[in-house]
Amino acid sequence: MCGIVAAITNGLDARASVLHGLKTLEYRGYDSAGMAVHTGDSKLAVRRKMGKIANLEAELASNALPESDQVIAHTRWATHGAPADRNAHPHTDDGGEIVVVHNGIIENYLDLRAELVADGHVFLSDTDTEVLANLIARHMRNGNGGIDLHTAVRTALTEVHGAYALVAMCATEPGTLVVARQDSPLIVGVGDAAHYAASDMPALLHLTRDFVALENGESAISHADKMQLCSASGDWIERETTLCDWTPEQAEKGGYPHFMLKEIEEQPDVLARTAFDRFHDTEGDVVFEDTFTLTDADLRALRRIRFMAMGTSSHSAMIGRWLLAEFAELPGETLNASEFLYSPILPENDTLTVIVSQSGETADSLRAMRELQKRGGRILGICNVQGSTLAREADDLILTHCGPEVGVASTKAFFGQVTALYLLAIRVGRARGVLSTERGLELLHDLRALRPKLDSLFAPEAMAAVRQAAAFLATVPSCLFLGRGLQHPIALEGALKLKEISYIHAEGYPAGEMKHGPIALIDEHFPVVVLATPDRTYEKMISNIEEVRARSGKVIAVGVAGDQQVQNAADYFLPVPEVPPYLAPLVNVIPLQQLSYEVALALGRDIDQPRNLAKSVTVE
Ligand code: F6R
């Protein structure tokens, strides 16, 4: 949700490397993009363009910015003010002295703007960020020359309510960038005689792998050769850098036409990276890193487990709830994190809350976490981004090892989350004494045996079947996805993937619900995607297929390769390898991801950057 990149170097022109980083962050928003440089002669220069970064590049090609060793840039997901050149960041104050890029929402911006207008400030945009730039400028001017940029930023921020990650530059203070954050992500990258800032690590991997994450309320002054970190209370603090184990190649397309396709195909490796090194092959157990501090005694004392997440991550959370009940006999619930804040407050005794998030920066999930921690609850984070807010603030952490996920539609992150949840179920089941060593060993064996089986999902025959079904699905305005039990979250996920990248209306339902309403929609133009792999719901799913066909509805069925019953009943058949039923979600989700990809491709959609969406939703 808006991406920020900034660099300050020792005389090296930073425009190209900042632009490169900005493109890596385009998944965070693509309503407009802009760049500002310090020209070295006490002046700032800004270029901004509505639309994708490609539009900004075209603008820079015809109207170049001067070379500069001090550059800030932004890609926008519009909140305040429609997508337009004048609302694009960076924003300057009306004197052109301060320039700011910002991710977040300043909730009291209208009041602040009214005050500034009364003071004679002139506004050219509808944004909250222009208010910030003018506020900072007002404090600098009021300081009679005695206030530096950092002090002015910190003072301005005391008047602001809301969320921000920002980078500011001042015409009369060359060689300095000031960064600050509250409830929106911001990391500082440390290079050789250079410092950088960005919303997310992939933007800086081509420059450095050494990072310092800013905590809420903190700010920093960055020069090329040093960075001074300031606490919320105004004290100078020291913090070691952390080394990121992602590589720059992982954040590139690597010859694929889309990140989404690359990330779908990476899933077998995600299984290996997230699971296999954590197996305890003699105990039938799992060993997590020392970020997981829950002891056997802690796990035995639990009476309930709660899962919270948003979007795709909430679908993996639903599977987690099921697995913890099945393998650890621990009852629980899954809550939409944004709804949690409005639910009745119950005592937290003996409850563990698992927050699942790819980015670790989703505002709704973080707000729920903090509220629970205030109530004395314990949080286990399952997260893909080391150093993210969830990874830092959760009491315990399991990292998924998916590598950076760039496609806006989440695929491999879901796969990594479900894998981590299997491991959690095994660990909790073993600790609570409800899962024997033998059963634990079987489960580990099944997970290991899954990896080669996944290959058949990428074979030419499987892809041909997906493309055939996609060619048909691309012609309909609306459809239904049905699954029962563990396949219900996969039906929800299949429908979400389809609607977000193809813009075809799709709903996921527990298959048993079909007859309670949705069946009224079915006719020859309204198809149903059915998950019909063998488990205790199989017979019922066959009946659902027949019920759809009896009403002339077309059926796309996911079934085990060679299952004639499902294949004969369906109009389009997506074959999957047979696996133990509890592992079927990891298998069945893949053809549904491929299906939505192929439908979106057939319709010429912008697959990696679907309209209106942004990855990492950092506002509530
Ligand atoms: C859908 C998708 C979103 C995210 C949701 C939560 O493809 O990507 O629904 O799953 O915004 O994001 P994280 O997992 O980063 O908390």
Short mmCIF file of C-alpha atoms in Angstrom, two decimals, residues 78-540:
data_model
loop_
_atom_site.label_atom_id
_atom_site.label_comp_id
_atom_site.label_asym_id
_atom_site.label_seq_id
_atom_site.Cartn_x
_atom_site.Cartn_y
_atom_site.Cartn_z
CA ALA A 78 -4.59 6.21 -3.69
CA THR A 79 -6.27 6.94 -0.36
CA HIS A 80 -6.78 10.72 -0.11
CA GLY A 81 -7.31 12.19 -3.54
CA ALA A 82 -8.04 10.40 -6.81
CA PRO A 83 -5.22 9.04 -8.98
CA ALA A 84 -3.92 12.17 -10.77
CA ASP A 85 -0.58 13.84 -11.50
CA ARG A 86 -1.21 16.52 -8.89
CA ASN A 87 -1.94 13.92 -6.16
CA ALA A 88 1.15 11.89 -6.99
CA HIS A 89 4.06 11.89 -4.53
CA PRO A 90 6.60 13.34 -3.77
CA HIS A 91 4.83 16.39 -2.35
CA THR A 92 6.53 19.67 -1.54
CA ASP A 93 5.47 22.47 0.78
CA ASP A 94 4.22 25.61 -0.93
CA GLY A 95 7.69 27.21 -0.67
CA GLY A 96 9.32 24.26 -2.43
CA GLU A 97 11.74 23.81 0.46
CA ILE A 98 10.62 20.46 1.87
CA VAL A 99 9.78 17.34 -0.13
CA VAL A 100 8.10 14.25 1.33
CA VAL A 101 7.11 10.72 0.30
CA HIS A 102 4.62 9.04 2.60
CA ASN A 103 2.80 5.75 3.06
CA GLY A 104 -0.14 5.76 5.47
CA ILE A 105 -3.08 7.93 6.40
CA ILE A 106 -3.01 11.18 8.38
CA GLU A 107 -6.45 11.00 9.96
CA ASN A 108 -6.62 14.62 11.16
CA TYR A 109 -5.32 16.06 7.89
CA LEU A 110 -8.43 18.16 7.24
CA ASP A 111 -8.08 20.00 10.57
CA LEU A 112 -4.36 20.50 10.00
CA ARG A 113 -4.96 21.68 6.47
CA ALA A 114 -7.55 24.24 7.65
CA GLU A 115 -5.02 25.60 10.18
CA LEU A 116 -2.31 25.81 7.54
CA VAL A 117 -4.64 27.51 5.05
CA ALA A 118 -5.54 30.05 7.76
CA ASP A 119 -1.79 30.62 8.12
CA GLY A 120 -1.57 31.41 4.41
CA HIS A 121 -0.35 28.04 3.05
CA VAL A 122 -1.49 27.15 -0.44
CA PHE A 123 -2.39 23.58 -1.41
CA LEU A 124 -2.24 22.09 -4.87
CA SER A 125 -3.35 18.50 -4.16
CA ASP A 126 -6.09 16.68 -2.23
CA THR A 127 -3.61 14.59 -0.27
CA ASP A 128 -2.81 14.27 3.40
CA THR A 129 0.89 14.15 2.47
CA GLU A 130 0.98 17.73 1.21
CA VAL A 131 -0.25 18.69 4.68
CA LEU A 132 2.76 16.92 6.19
CA ALA A 133 5.18 18.76 3.90
CA ASN A 134 3.69 22.14 4.84
CA LEU A 135 3.58 21.28 8.52
CA ILE A 136 7.29 20.39 8.51
CA ALA A 137 8.08 23.57 6.55
CA ARG A 138 6.11 25.69 9.03
CA HIS A 139 8.13 24.30 11.93
CA MET A 140 11.41 24.89 10.12
CA ARG A 141 10.46 28.50 9.38
CA ASN A 142 9.22 29.11 12.91
CA GLY A 143 12.56 27.92 14.20
CA ASN A 144 14.27 31.16 13.07
CA GLY A 145 16.96 29.08 11.45
CA GLY A 146 17.51 27.10 14.65
CA ILE A 147 15.50 24.01 13.80
CA ASP A 148 16.96 21.29 11.62
CA LEU A 149 14.93 18.98 9.38
CA HIS A 150 14.89 16.10 11.86
CA THR A 151 13.62 18.30 14.69
CA ALA A 152 11.01 19.85 12.40
CA VAL A 153 9.80 16.39 11.28
CA ARG A 154 9.59 15.12 14.85
CA THR A 155 7.75 18.24 15.99
CA ALA A 156 5.32 18.07 13.07
CA LEU A 157 4.60 14.42 13.81
CA THR A 158 3.50 15.24 17.36
CA GLU A 159 0.51 17.03 15.76
CA VAL A 160 -0.41 14.17 13.49
CA HIS A 161 -2.86 11.32 14.19
CA GLY A 162 -2.65 8.27 12.00
CA ALA A 163 -0.17 6.02 10.27
CA TYR A 164 2.93 7.01 8.39
CA ALA A 165 6.21 5.88 6.97
CA LEU A 166 7.91 8.89 5.46
CA VAL A 167 11.12 10.19 4.00
CA ALA A 168 11.75 13.94 3.93
CA MET A 169 14.42 16.04 2.29
CA CYS A 170 15.11 19.77 2.67
CA ALA A 171 16.52 22.09 0.00
CA THR A 172 18.65 23.97 2.52
CA GLU A 173 19.95 20.87 4.30
CA PRO A 174 21.87 18.90 1.65
CA GLY A 175 23.37 15.54 2.55
CA THR A 176 20.48 14.59 4.87
CA LEU A 177 17.40 12.41 4.58
CA VAL A 178 15.03 12.13 7.52
CA VAL A 179 12.88 9.01 7.88
CA ALA A 180 10.15 8.22 10.42
CA ARG A 181 7.47 5.61 10.95
CA GLN A 182 4.30 4.89 12.88
CA ASP A 183 2.17 1.86 11.95
CA SER A 184 3.44 1.72 8.34
CA PRO A 185 6.55 -0.26 7.44
CA LEU A 186 9.95 1.32 6.83
CA ILE A 187 13.40 -0.19 6.78
CA VAL A 188 16.80 1.42 6.43
CA GLY A 189 19.41 -0.31 4.27
CA VAL A 190 23.07 0.14 5.12
CA GLY A 191 25.50 0.16 2.18
CA ASP A 192 29.08 1.16 1.46
CA ALA A 193 29.18 4.90 2.05
CA ALA A 194 25.46 4.96 1.33
CA HIS A 195 22.17 4.63 3.20
CA TYR A 196 18.82 3.68 1.79
CA ALA A 197 15.23 3.50 2.95
CA ALA A 198 12.29 1.50 1.62
CA SER A 199 8.90 0.09 2.51
CA ASP A 200 10.10 -3.43 1.94
CA MET A 201 13.40 -5.30 1.59
CA PRO A 202 13.05 -6.47 -2.05
CA ALA A 203 13.38 -2.82 -3.15
CA LEU A 204 16.93 -2.66 -1.83
CA LEU A 205 18.29 -6.17 -2.42
CA HIS A 206 20.25 -4.95 -5.45
CA LEU A 207 22.02 -2.47 -3.16
CA THR A 208 22.41 -4.16 0.21
CA ARG A 209 21.29 -7.06 2.38
CA ASP A 210 22.01 -5.29 5.70
CA PHE A 211 18.94 -3.73 7.21
CA VAL A 212 17.73 -1.87 10.28
CA ALA A 213 13.97 -1.93 10.85
CA LEU A 214 12.45 1.16 12.44
CA GLU A 215 10.05 0.57 15.33
CA ASN A 216 6.88 2.61 15.82
CA GLY A 217 7.61 6.19 16.79
CA GLU A 218 11.25 6.02 15.75
CA SER A 219 12.94 8.32 13.27
CA ALA A 220 16.41 8.55 11.78
CA ILE A 221 18.77 10.97 10.14
CA SER A 222 20.55 9.36 7.21
CA HIS A 223 23.74 10.72 5.71
CA ALA A 224 25.79 8.82 3.15
CA ASP A 225 28.29 7.58 5.73
CA LYS A 226 26.20 7.31 8.90
CA MET A 227 22.72 6.90 10.25
CA GLN A 228 21.50 8.22 13.61
CA LEU A 229 18.50 6.40 14.99
CA CYS A 230 16.21 8.27 17.36
CA SER A 231 13.72 6.65 19.76
CA ALA A 232 10.12 7.77 20.11
CA SER A 233 11.12 9.68 23.25
CA GLY A 234 13.95 11.47 21.43
CA ASP A 235 17.01 9.53 22.63
CA TRP A 236 19.76 8.48 20.21
CA ILE A 237 19.89 4.69 20.03
CA GLU A 238 22.17 2.03 18.54
CA ARG A 239 20.79 -0.98 16.66
CA GLU A 240 22.68 -3.78 14.94
CA THR A 241 21.85 -4.45 11.29
CA THR A 242 20.20 -7.76 10.40
CA LEU A 243 21.27 -9.72 7.35
CA CYS A 244 18.45 -10.64 4.96
CA ASP A 245 18.76 -14.12 3.45
CA TRP A 246 16.76 -13.26 0.32
CA THR A 247 18.72 -12.83 -2.91
CA PRO A 248 18.15 -10.13 -5.55
CA GLU A 249 17.30 -12.87 -8.12
CA GLN A 250 14.37 -14.03 -5.95
CA ALA A 251 12.78 -10.61 -6.44
CA GLU A 252 13.12 -10.77 -10.26
CA LYS A 253 10.87 -12.51 -12.81
CA GLY A 254 13.68 -14.77 -13.99
CA GLY A 255 12.36 -15.20 -17.53
CA TYR A 256 8.72 -15.79 -16.54
CA PRO A 257 6.08 -13.55 -18.11
CA HIS A 258 4.54 -12.88 -14.71
CA PHE A 259 5.62 -13.12 -11.07
CA MET A 260 2.41 -15.03 -10.34
CA LEU A 261 3.39 -17.85 -12.71
CA LYS A 262 6.91 -17.99 -11.30
CA GLU A 263 5.56 -18.06 -7.76
CA ILE A 264 3.04 -20.83 -8.55
CA GLU A 265 5.87 -22.95 -9.92
CA GLU A 266 8.11 -22.29 -6.91
CA GLN A 267 5.69 -24.06 -4.57
CA PRO A 268 7.40 -27.46 -4.49
CA ASP A 269 10.58 -25.67 -3.35
CA VAL A 270 8.62 -23.73 -0.75
CA LEU A 271 7.51 -27.08 0.71
CA ALA A 272 11.12 -28.21 0.99
CA ARG A 273 12.44 -24.91 2.37
CA THR A 274 9.65 -24.40 4.91
CA ALA A 275 9.36 -27.99 6.15
CA PHE A 276 12.19 -30.40 5.61
CA ASP A 277 14.96 -28.85 7.70
CA ARG A 278 12.59 -28.71 10.65
CA PHE A 279 11.82 -32.45 10.72
CA HIS A 280 12.97 -34.46 13.74
CA ASP A 281 13.20 -37.74 11.91
CA THR A 282 13.69 -40.01 14.89
CA GLU A 283 11.05 -38.44 17.17
CA GLY A 284 8.31 -37.92 14.58
CA ASP A 285 8.35 -34.32 15.68
CA VAL A 286 9.25 -30.86 14.45
CA VAL A 287 11.96 -28.53 15.74
CA PHE A 288 11.42 -24.82 15.21
CA GLU A 289 14.10 -22.16 15.50
CA ASP A 290 14.55 -20.32 18.79
CA THR A 291 12.01 -17.65 17.74
CA PHE A 292 9.46 -20.30 18.82
CA THR A 293 9.67 -20.28 22.59
CA LEU A 294 6.48 -22.17 23.46
CA THR A 295 7.56 -25.11 25.60
CA ASP A 296 5.85 -28.50 25.85
CA ALA A 297 4.38 -27.33 29.16
CA ASP A 298 3.02 -24.14 27.51
CA LEU A 299 1.46 -26.18 24.71
CA ARG A 300 -0.04 -28.71 27.13
CA ALA A 301 -1.62 -25.89 29.14
CA LEU A 302 -3.52 -24.55 26.12
CA ARG A 303 -7.28 -25.04 26.06
CA ARG A 304 -8.04 -23.13 22.88
CA ILE A 305 -6.29 -21.83 19.80
CA ARG A 306 -7.46 -18.87 17.77
CA PHE A 307 -6.34 -18.02 14.23
CA MET A 308 -6.54 -14.53 12.81
CA ALA A 309 -5.63 -13.22 9.38
CA MET A 310 -6.98 -11.44 6.32
CA GLY A 311 -7.67 -12.53 2.73
CA THR A 312 -5.74 -15.50 1.45
CA SER A 313 -3.98 -15.84 4.79
CA SER A 314 -7.35 -16.30 6.49
CA HIS A 315 -7.96 -19.30 4.22
CA SER A 316 -4.76 -20.93 5.39
CA ALA A 317 -5.76 -20.02 8.95
CA MET A 318 -9.01 -22.00 8.45
CA ILE A 319 -6.93 -25.01 7.44
CA GLY A 320 -4.72 -24.44 10.50
CA ARG A 321 -7.72 -24.59 12.80
CA TRP A 322 -8.75 -27.90 11.27
CA LEU A 323 -5.23 -29.39 11.52
CA LEU A 324 -4.79 -28.36 15.15
CA ALA A 325 -8.10 -30.01 16.01
CA GLU A 326 -7.24 -33.16 14.04
CA PHE A 327 -3.63 -33.73 15.10
CA ALA A 328 -3.38 -31.93 18.44
CA GLU A 329 -6.98 -32.23 19.69
CA LEU A 330 -6.90 -28.51 20.36
CA PRO A 331 -10.21 -26.81 19.62
CA GLY A 332 -10.22 -23.35 18.15
CA GLU A 333 -11.69 -20.77 15.86
CA THR A 334 -10.68 -18.63 12.91
CA LEU A 335 -11.49 -14.93 13.01
CA ASN A 336 -11.20 -12.26 10.40
CA ALA A 337 -8.67 -9.92 12.06
CA SER A 338 -10.59 -6.80 11.06
CA GLU A 339 -13.72 -8.16 12.79
CA PHE A 340 -11.93 -9.19 15.96
CA LEU A 341 -11.85 -5.65 17.31
CA TYR A 342 -15.64 -5.56 17.23
CA SER A 343 -16.19 -8.99 18.85
CA PRO A 344 -17.15 -9.51 22.48
CA ILE A 345 -14.18 -9.54 24.83
CA LEU A 346 -13.58 -12.90 26.48
CA PRO A 347 -10.83 -13.83 28.95
CA GLU A 348 -7.61 -14.85 27.21
CA ASN A 349 -6.73 -17.58 29.75
CA ASP A 350 -5.15 -20.65 28.20
CA THR A 351 -5.62 -19.34 24.64
CA LEU A 352 -2.93 -18.97 22.02
CA THR A 353 -3.59 -16.69 19.05
CA VAL A 354 -1.88 -17.47 15.77
CA ILE A 355 -1.65 -14.53 13.38
CA VAL A 356 -0.95 -15.56 9.81
CA SER A 357 0.41 -12.97 7.39
CA GLN A 358 2.64 -13.09 4.34
CA SER A 359 3.87 -9.51 4.69
CA GLY A 360 3.70 -9.18 8.46
CA GLU A 361 2.48 -5.62 7.81
CA THR A 362 -1.28 -6.01 7.30
CA ALA A 363 -2.82 -3.23 9.39
CA ASP A 364 -5.90 -5.21 10.49
CA SER A 365 -3.84 -8.17 11.65
CA LEU A 366 -1.32 -5.97 13.49
CA ARG A 367 -4.06 -4.03 15.21
CA ALA A 368 -5.69 -7.27 16.39
CA MET A 369 -2.30 -8.52 17.62
CA ARG A 370 -1.62 -5.37 19.63
CA GLU A 371 -5.11 -5.35 21.12
CA LEU A 372 -4.70 -8.96 22.23
CA GLN A 373 -1.26 -8.32 23.68
CA LYS A 374 -2.78 -5.43 25.66
CA ARG A 375 -5.31 -7.91 27.07
CA GLY A 376 -2.50 -10.25 28.10
CA GLY A 377 -2.87 -12.67 25.18
CA ARG A 378 0.07 -14.55 23.68
CA ILE A 379 0.70 -14.27 19.93
CA LEU A 380 2.38 -16.73 17.60
CA GLY A 381 3.13 -15.14 14.23
CA ILE A 382 3.36 -17.15 11.01
CA CYS A 383 5.00 -14.83 8.55
CA ASN A 384 7.10 -14.72 5.39
CA VAL A 385 9.02 -11.51 5.99
CA GLN A 386 11.84 -11.60 8.47
CA GLY A 387 12.10 -8.23 10.22
CA SER A 388 8.48 -7.27 9.49
CA THR A 389 6.34 -5.80 12.26
CA LEU A 390 4.56 -9.10 12.96
CA ALA A 391 7.90 -10.94 13.00
CA ARG A 392 9.29 -8.45 15.49
CA GLU A 393 6.30 -7.92 17.75
CA ALA A 394 4.76 -11.40 18.00
CA ASP A 395 5.72 -13.28 21.16
CA ASP A 396 6.68 -16.33 19.10
CA LEU A 397 7.38 -16.73 15.41
CA ILE A 398 7.47 -19.35 12.67
CA LEU A 399 8.92 -18.00 9.44
CA THR A 400 7.73 -19.48 6.17
CA HIS A 401 10.60 -19.69 3.71
CA CYS A 402 8.80 -18.72 0.52
CA GLY A 403 11.24 -16.00 -0.59
CA PRO A 404 9.82 -12.62 -1.61
CA GLU A 405 6.28 -12.80 -3.02
CA VAL A 406 5.84 -10.04 -5.59
CA GLY A 407 2.66 -10.99 -7.50
CA VAL A 408 -0.23 -9.18 -5.85
CA ALA A 409 -2.31 -12.37 -5.85
CA SER A 410 -0.83 -14.53 -3.12
CA THR A 411 0.09 -18.09 -4.15
CA LYS A 412 3.32 -19.48 -2.74
CA ALA A 413 2.81 -17.60 0.53
CA PHE A 414 -0.47 -19.51 1.05
CA PHE A 415 1.36 -22.75 0.32
CA GLY A 416 4.12 -21.87 2.80
CA GLN A 417 1.61 -20.92 5.47
CA VAL A 418 -0.32 -24.18 5.17
CA THR A 419 2.97 -26.08 5.30
CA ALA A 420 3.98 -24.23 8.48
CA LEU A 421 0.57 -24.98 9.98
CA TYR A 422 1.06 -28.72 9.35
CA LEU A 423 4.34 -28.47 11.24
CA LEU A 424 2.66 -26.55 14.06
CA ALA A 425 -0.08 -29.20 14.34
CA ILE A 426 2.56 -31.95 14.57
CA ARG A 427 4.58 -30.05 17.18
CA VAL A 428 1.54 -29.27 19.33
CA GLY A 429 0.16 -32.80 18.93
CA ARG A 430 3.48 -34.31 20.04
CA ALA A 431 3.85 -31.88 22.96
CA ARG A 432 0.33 -32.63 24.18
CA GLY A 433 0.89 -36.37 23.91
CA VAL A 434 -2.03 -36.92 21.51
CA LEU A 435 0.17 -37.73 18.50
CA SER A 436 2.32 -40.85 18.84
CA THR A 437 5.91 -41.01 17.57
CA GLU A 438 4.75 -43.49 14.89
CA ARG A 439 1.95 -41.23 13.66
CA GLY A 440 4.31 -38.24 13.78
CA LEU A 441 6.80 -40.16 11.64
CA GLU A 442 4.03 -41.04 9.16
CA LEU A 443 3.01 -37.41 8.86
CA LEU A 444 6.60 -36.32 8.23
CA HIS A 445 6.98 -39.09 5.67
CA ASP A 446 3.78 -37.99 3.88
CA LEU A 447 5.01 -34.39 3.70
CA ARG A 448 8.37 -35.49 2.30
CA ALA A 449 6.67 -37.78 -0.24
CA LEU A 450 4.46 -34.90 -1.37
CA ARG A 451 7.19 -32.96 -3.11
CA PRO A 452 7.81 -35.29 -6.10
CA LYS A 453 4.06 -35.79 -6.47
CA LEU A 454 3.60 -32.07 -7.08
CA ASP A 455 5.55 -32.34 -10.36
CA SER A 456 2.59 -33.86 -12.19
CA LEU A 457 0.65 -30.61 -11.63
CA PHE A 458 3.07 -28.82 -13.92
CA ALA A 459 3.16 -31.53 -16.63
CA PRO A 460 1.93 -30.56 -20.13
CA GLU A 461 -1.25 -32.73 -19.86
CA ALA A 462 -2.26 -31.08 -16.58
CA MET A 463 -1.60 -27.61 -17.99
CA ALA A 464 -3.59 -28.44 -21.15
CA ALA A 465 -6.58 -29.44 -19.01
CA VAL A 466 -6.31 -26.20 -17.03
CA ARG A 467 -6.14 -24.13 -20.25
CA GLN A 468 -9.24 -25.84 -21.67
CA ALA A 469 -11.24 -25.13 -18.54
CA ALA A 470 -9.87 -21.57 -18.48
CA ALA A 471 -10.93 -20.92 -22.08
CA PHE A 472 -14.49 -21.74 -21.02
CA LEU A 473 -14.42 -19.94 -17.67
CA ALA A 474 -13.15 -16.78 -19.35
CA THR A 475 -16.53 -16.53 -21.14
CA VAL A 476 -18.76 -16.43 -18.04
CA PRO A 477 -19.64 -13.44 -15.85
CA SER A 478 -19.97 -15.34 -12.59
CA CYS A 479 -19.33 -18.74 -10.98
CA LEU A 480 -19.30 -20.76 -7.77
CA PHE A 481 -16.52 -22.76 -6.06
CA LEU A 482 -17.59 -25.62 -3.79
CA GLY A 483 -15.69 -27.74 -1.27
CA ARG A 484 -16.43 -29.52 1.99
CA GLY A 485 -14.35 -29.93 5.15
CA LEU A 486 -10.70 -29.19 4.47
CA GLN A 487 -11.59 -28.32 0.88
CA HIS A 488 -13.93 -25.50 1.87
CA PRO A 489 -11.04 -23.03 2.46
CA ILE A 490 -9.61 -24.13 -0.91
CA ALA A 491 -12.93 -23.30 -2.57
CA LEU A 492 -12.78 -19.86 -0.93
CA GLU A 493 -9.20 -19.41 -2.07
CA GLY A 494 -9.99 -20.51 -5.64
CA ALA A 495 -12.83 -17.99 -5.82
CA LEU A 496 -10.69 -15.20 -4.37
CA LYS A 497 -7.87 -15.86 -6.84
CA LEU A 498 -10.27 -15.86 -9.79
CA LYS A 499 -12.09 -12.66 -8.85
CA GLU A 500 -9.00 -10.64 -7.96
CA ILE A 501 -7.04 -11.22 -11.15
CA SER A 502 -9.74 -11.92 -13.78
CA TYR A 503 -12.50 -9.64 -12.34
CA ILE A 504 -15.00 -12.48 -12.89
CA HIS A 505 -17.41 -12.64 -10.00
CA ALA A 506 -16.79 -15.82 -8.01
CA GLU A 507 -18.00 -17.07 -4.64
CA GLY A 508 -16.66 -19.90 -2.53
CA TYR A 509 -19.16 -21.91 -0.50
CA PRO A 510 -19.19 -24.97 1.72
CA ALA A 511 -20.75 -27.43 -0.74
CA GLY A 512 -23.53 -28.30 1.72
CA GLU A 513 -24.76 -24.72 1.47
CA MET A 514 -25.42 -24.95 -2.25
CA LYS A 515 -28.96 -26.19 -1.82
CA HIS A 516 -29.72 -23.44 0.69
CA GLY A 517 -29.63 -20.64 -1.84
CA PRO A 518 -26.84 -20.50 -4.43
CA ILE A 519 -28.43 -23.34 -6.42
CA ALA A 520 -30.96 -20.77 -7.67
CA LEU A 521 -28.16 -19.19 -9.75
CA ILE A 522 -27.27 -22.33 -11.65
CA ASP A 523 -28.09 -22.57 -15.35
CA GLU A 524 -26.12 -23.27 -18.51
CA HIS A 525 -24.29 -19.92 -18.13
CA PHE A 526 -23.36 -20.32 -14.46
CA PRO A 527 -20.59 -22.89 -13.90
CA VAL A 528 -19.45 -24.51 -10.68
CA VAL A 529 -15.89 -25.46 -9.75
CA VAL A 530 -15.97 -28.51 -7.50
CA LEU A 531 -13.24 -30.02 -5.29
CA ALA A 532 -13.83 -33.77 -5.44
CA THR A 533 -10.72 -35.59 -4.25
CA PRO A 534 -11.06 -38.70 -2.07
CA ASP A 535 -11.84 -38.09 1.58
CA ARG A 536 -14.91 -38.53 3.75
CA THR A 537 -16.73 -35.83 1.78
CA TYR A 538 -16.22 -37.55 -1.60
CA GLU A 539 -19.67 -39.16 -2.05
CA LYS A 540 -21.41 -35.95 -1.10
#
